[in-house]
Coordinates of C-alpha atoms in Angstrom, one line a residue:
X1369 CA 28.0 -2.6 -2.4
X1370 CA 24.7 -5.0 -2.5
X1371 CA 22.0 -3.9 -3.7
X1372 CA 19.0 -6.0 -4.3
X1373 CA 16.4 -5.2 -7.7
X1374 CA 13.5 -5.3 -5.3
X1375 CA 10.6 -7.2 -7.0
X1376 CA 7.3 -4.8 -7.5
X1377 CA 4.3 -6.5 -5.3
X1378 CA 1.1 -6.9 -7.6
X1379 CA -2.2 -8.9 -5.9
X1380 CA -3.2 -11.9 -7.8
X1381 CA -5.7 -9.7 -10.3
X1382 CA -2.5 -7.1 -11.4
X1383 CA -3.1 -4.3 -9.2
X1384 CA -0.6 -2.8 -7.1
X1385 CA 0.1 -3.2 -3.6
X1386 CA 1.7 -0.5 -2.2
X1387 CA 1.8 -2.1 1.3
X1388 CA 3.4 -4.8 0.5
X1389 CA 6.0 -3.1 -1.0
X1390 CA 6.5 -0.7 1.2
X1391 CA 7.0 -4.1 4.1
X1392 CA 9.2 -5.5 1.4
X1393 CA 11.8 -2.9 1.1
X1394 CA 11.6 -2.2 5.0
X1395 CA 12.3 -5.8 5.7
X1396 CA 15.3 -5.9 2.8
X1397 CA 16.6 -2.5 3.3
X1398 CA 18.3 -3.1 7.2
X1399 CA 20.0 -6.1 5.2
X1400 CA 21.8 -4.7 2.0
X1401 CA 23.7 -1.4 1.0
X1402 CA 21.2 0.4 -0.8
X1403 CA 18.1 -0.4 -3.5
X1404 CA 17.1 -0.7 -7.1
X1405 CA 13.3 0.3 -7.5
X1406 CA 11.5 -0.7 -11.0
X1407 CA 14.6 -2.8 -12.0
X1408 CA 14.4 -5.7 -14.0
X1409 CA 12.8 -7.7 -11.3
X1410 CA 10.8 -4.9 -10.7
X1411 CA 8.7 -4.7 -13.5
X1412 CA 9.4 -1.5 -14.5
X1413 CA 7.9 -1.6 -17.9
X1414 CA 5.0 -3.3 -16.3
X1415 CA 3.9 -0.3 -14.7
X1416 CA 1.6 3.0 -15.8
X1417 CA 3.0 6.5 -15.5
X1418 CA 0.9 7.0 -12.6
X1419 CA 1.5 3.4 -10.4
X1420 CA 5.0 4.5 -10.5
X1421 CA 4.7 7.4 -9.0
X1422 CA 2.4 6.1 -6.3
X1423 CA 5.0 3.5 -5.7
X1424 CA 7.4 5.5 -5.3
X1425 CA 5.5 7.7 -3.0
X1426 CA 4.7 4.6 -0.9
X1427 CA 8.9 4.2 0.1
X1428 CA 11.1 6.4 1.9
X1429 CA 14.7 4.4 2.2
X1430 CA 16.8 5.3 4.3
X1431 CA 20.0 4.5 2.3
X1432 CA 20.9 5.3 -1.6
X1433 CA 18.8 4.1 -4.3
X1434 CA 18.5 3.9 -8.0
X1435 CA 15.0 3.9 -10.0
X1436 CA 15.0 2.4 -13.1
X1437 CA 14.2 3.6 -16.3
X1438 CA 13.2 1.7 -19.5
X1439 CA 12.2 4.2 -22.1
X1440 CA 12.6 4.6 -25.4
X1441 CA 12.1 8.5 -25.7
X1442 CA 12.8 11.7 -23.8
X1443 CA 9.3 13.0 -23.7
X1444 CA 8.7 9.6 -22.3
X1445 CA 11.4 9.8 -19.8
X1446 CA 10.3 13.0 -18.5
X1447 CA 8.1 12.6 -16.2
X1448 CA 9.5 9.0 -14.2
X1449 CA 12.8 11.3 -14.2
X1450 CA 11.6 14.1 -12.3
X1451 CA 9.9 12.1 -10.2
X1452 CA 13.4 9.7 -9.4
X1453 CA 14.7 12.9 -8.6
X1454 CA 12.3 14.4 -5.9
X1455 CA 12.0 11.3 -4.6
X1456 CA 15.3 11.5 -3.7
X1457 CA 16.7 8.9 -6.4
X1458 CA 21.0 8.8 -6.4
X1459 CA 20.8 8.3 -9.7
X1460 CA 18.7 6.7 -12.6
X1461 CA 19.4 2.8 -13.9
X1462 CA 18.5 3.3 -17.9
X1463 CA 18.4 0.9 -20.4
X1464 CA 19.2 2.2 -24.2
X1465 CA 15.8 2.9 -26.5
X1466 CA 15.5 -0.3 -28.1
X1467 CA 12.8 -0.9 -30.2
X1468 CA 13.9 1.2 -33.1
X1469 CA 17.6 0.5 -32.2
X1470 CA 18.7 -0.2 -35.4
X1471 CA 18.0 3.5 -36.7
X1472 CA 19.5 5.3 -33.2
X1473 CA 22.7 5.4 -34.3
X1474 CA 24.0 8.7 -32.2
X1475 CA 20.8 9.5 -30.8
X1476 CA 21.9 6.6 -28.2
X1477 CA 24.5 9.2 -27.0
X1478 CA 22.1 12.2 -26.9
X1479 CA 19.7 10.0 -24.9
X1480 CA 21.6 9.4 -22.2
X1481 CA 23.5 12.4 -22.6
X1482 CA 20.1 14.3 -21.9
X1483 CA 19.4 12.2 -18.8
X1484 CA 22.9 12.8 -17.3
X1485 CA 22.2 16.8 -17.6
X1486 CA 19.2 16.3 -15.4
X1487 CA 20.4 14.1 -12.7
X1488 CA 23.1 11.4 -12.7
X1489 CA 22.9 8.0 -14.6
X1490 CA 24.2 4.8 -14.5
X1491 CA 24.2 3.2 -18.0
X1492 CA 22.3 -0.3 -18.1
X1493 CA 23.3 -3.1 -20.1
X1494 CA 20.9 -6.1 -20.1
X1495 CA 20.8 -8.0 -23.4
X1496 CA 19.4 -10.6 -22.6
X1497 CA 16.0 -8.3 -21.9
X1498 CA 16.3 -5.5 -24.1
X1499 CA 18.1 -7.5 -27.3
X1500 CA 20.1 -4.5 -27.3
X1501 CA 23.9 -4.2 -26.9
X1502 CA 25.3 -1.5 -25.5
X1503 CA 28.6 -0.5 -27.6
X1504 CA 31.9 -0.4 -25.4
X1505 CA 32.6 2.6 -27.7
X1506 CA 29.4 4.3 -26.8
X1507 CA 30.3 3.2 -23.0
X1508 CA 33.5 5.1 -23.0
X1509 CA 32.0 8.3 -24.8
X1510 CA 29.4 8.5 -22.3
X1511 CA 31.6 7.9 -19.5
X1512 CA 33.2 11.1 -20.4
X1513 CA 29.8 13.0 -19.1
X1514 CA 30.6 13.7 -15.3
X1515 CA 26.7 12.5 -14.2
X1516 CA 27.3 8.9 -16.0
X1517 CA 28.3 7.7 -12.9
X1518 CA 28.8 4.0 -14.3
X1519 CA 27.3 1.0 -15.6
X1520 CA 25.1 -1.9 -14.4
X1521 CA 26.3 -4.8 -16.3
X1522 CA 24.2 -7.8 -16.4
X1523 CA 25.3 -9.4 -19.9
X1524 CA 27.7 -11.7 -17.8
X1525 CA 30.2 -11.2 -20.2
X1526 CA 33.6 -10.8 -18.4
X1527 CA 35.3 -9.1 -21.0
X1528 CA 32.8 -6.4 -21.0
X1529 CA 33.8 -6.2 -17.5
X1530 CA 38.1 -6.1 -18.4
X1531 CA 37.4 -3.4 -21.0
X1532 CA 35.7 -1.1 -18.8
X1533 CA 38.3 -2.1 -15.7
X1534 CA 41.4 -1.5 -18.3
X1535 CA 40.0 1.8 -20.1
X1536 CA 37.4 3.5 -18.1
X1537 CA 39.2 5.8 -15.1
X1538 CA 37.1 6.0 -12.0
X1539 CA 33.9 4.7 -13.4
X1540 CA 31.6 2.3 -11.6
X1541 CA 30.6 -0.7 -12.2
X1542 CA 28.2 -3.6 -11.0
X1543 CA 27.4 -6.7 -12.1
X1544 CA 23.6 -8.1 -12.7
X1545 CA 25.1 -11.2 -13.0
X1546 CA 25.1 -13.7 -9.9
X1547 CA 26.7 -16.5 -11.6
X1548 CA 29.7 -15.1 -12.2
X1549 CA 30.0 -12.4 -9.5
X1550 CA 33.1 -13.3 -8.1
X1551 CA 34.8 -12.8 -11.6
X1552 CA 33.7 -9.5 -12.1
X1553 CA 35.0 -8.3 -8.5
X1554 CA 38.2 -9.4 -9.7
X1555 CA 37.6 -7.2 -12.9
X1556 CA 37.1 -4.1 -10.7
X1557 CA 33.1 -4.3 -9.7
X1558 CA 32.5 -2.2 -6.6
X1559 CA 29.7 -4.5 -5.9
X1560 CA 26.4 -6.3 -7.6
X1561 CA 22.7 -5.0 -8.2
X1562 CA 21.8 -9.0 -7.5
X1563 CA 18.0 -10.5 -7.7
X1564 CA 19.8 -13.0 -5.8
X1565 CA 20.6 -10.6 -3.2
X1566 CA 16.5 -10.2 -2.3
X1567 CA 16.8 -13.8 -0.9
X1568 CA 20.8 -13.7 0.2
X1569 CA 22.0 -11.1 1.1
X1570 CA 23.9 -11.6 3.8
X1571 CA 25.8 -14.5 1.7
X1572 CA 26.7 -11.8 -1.0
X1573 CA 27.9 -9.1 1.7
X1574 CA 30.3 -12.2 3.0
X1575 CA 31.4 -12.9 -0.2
X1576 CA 32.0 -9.4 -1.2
X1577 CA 33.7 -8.8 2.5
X1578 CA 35.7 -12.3 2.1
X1579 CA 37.5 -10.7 -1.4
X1580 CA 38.0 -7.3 -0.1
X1581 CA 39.7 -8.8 3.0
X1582 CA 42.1 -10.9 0.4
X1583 CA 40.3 -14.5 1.6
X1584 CA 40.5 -15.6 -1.8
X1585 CA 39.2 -19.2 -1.2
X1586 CA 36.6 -18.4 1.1
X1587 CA 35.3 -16.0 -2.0
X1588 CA 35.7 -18.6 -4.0
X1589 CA 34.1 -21.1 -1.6
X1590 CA 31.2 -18.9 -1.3
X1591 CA 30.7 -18.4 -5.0
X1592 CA 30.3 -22.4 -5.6
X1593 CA 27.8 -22.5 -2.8
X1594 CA 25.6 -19.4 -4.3
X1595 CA 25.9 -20.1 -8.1
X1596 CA 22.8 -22.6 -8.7
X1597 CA 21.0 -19.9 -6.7
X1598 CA 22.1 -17.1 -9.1
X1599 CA 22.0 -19.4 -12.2
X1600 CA 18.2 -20.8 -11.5
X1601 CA 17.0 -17.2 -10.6
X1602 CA 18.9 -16.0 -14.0
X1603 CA 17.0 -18.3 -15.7
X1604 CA 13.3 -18.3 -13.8
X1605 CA 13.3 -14.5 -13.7
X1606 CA 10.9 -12.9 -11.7
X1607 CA 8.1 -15.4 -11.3
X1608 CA 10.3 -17.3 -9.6
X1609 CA 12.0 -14.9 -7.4
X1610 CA 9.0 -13.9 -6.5
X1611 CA 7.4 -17.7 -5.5
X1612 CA 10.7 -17.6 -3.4
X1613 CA 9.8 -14.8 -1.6
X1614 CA 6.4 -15.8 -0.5
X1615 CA 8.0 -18.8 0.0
X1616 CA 9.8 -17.3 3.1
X1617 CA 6.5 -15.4 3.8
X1618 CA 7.4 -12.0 2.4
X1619 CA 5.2 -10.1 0.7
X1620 CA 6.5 -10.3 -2.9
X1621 CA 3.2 -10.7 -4.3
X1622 CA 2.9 -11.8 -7.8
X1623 CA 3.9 -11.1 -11.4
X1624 CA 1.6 -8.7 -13.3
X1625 CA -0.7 -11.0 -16.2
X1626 CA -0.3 -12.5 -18.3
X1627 CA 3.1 -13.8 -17.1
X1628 CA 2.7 -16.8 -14.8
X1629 CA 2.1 -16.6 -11.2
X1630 CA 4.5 -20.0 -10.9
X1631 CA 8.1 -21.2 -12.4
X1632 CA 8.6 -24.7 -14.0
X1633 CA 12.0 -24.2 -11.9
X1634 CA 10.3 -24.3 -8.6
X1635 CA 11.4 -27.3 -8.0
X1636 CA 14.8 -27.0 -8.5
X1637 CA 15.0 -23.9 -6.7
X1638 CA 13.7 -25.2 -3.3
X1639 CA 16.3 -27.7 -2.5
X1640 CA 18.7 -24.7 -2.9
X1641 CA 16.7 -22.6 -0.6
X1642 CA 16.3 -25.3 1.8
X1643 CA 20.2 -25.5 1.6
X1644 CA 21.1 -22.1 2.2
X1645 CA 18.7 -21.6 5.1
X1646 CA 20.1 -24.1 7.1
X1647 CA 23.5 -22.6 6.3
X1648 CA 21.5 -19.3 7.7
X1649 CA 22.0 -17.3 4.5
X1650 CA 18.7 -16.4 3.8
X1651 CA 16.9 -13.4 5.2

């Protein structure tokens, strides 16, 4: 499966535009296998209790998504759960409470344990955002809970990615991590919850097809071609995905302030872009 982190469209002041995000994920949707709403590259913990929900009440996709959730209590999580779930949410994306992280200890099990009582849960490892790790110890206890449906991995690290393939039984994973997507398909990923994927999707999907179908070097061909995409977005985050997407004249709008409304990497980026368009890989 591809599923893109579709980027939250604010206007140039911060507020949220519902209508452009509700044209965003009906122009990505038809494209990919699914969504993730209020991701990383959606500004989830940019938003207020209340834009949420009125983001959320501005979709309706047609196909599975995840909302995320970047909490660091359960009274906190309470209300963006309940609202995940009547939205019709498969399951919640959640990070690990982080800011007192060094003082959880096994309160990280009953947090997500909580969650996975409500409605299922895929566990969320993203160090390079939270400054957490999520302990591969931890990983396999909760796997044991039959609503931790898996783990979004976005760490990069591949033997993250052999340790859940070698000891976890029937638990799903995806990578965050374009750059080395390939790598963790042969590790056992079902798929990848890509920002890369907002502006290629169809190239992922081929690539994904191409190693399922056993066409080892055109997965690996396709993997060379799409890597300064996935490394520049890795390291531009959502400012630049975002400039790419208006770039292409979809309504990605712009990140909430104080962050910057343009990359330094612009430059690099659009040569790529430019590339893969003429290849016809972009949307």
């Amino acid at each position: 499966m591809i599923l893109p982190p579709i980027p939250t469209p604010f206007d140039r002041e911060g507020r949220l535009d519902t209508a452009a995000f509700r044209e965003l994920a009906e122009a990505l949707e038809p494209l990919v296998d699914g969504l993730l709403i209020y991701g990383s590259n959606g500004e989830g913990v940019h938003l207020t209790p209340e834009e949420r929900a009125q983001g959320l009440r501005a979709l309706s996709p047609k196909k599975p998504f995840l909302v995320g959730l970047m909490e660091e209590t359960l009274p906190q999580a309470e209300r963006a759960l309940l609202e995940a779930k009547e939205a019709g949410a498969m399951a919640l994306l959640a990070t690990p409470p982080r800011y007192y992280h060094g003082s959880l200890g096994e309160g990280l099990l009953t947090y997500y344990q909580a969650l996975a009582d409500r409605m299922p849960v895929f566990l969320y490892h993203v160090p390079q955002n939270t400054k957490v790790d999520l302990p591969l110890p931890a990983v396999e206890a909760l796997a044991a809970h039959p609503q931790v449906l898996g783990i979004k991995d976005s760490s990069g690290d591949l033997t993250r990615l052999a340790f859940y393939q070698a000891h976890l039984k029937d638990f799903r994973v995806f990578t965050g991590h374009a750059p080395t997507f390939l790598g963790a398909l042969a590790l056992g990923a079902e798929g990848g919850i890509l920002a890369a994927a907002n502006l290629a999707p169809r190239a992922y999907r081929a690539l994904l097809e191409a190693f399922r179908g056993g066409r080892l070097e055109e997965a690996q061909a396709l993997q060379r071609r799409l890597f300064p995409l996935g490394d520049l977005l890795a390291k531009g985050g959502v400012p630049l995905l975002k400039q790419a997407l208006r770039h292409l004249g979809l309504p990605a709008g712009y990140p909430r302030p104080p962050y910057p409304q343009e990359s330094p990497l612009w430059g690099s980026l659009l040569p790529v872009l430019e590339g893969l368009k003429e290849e016809g890989w972009l949307l």
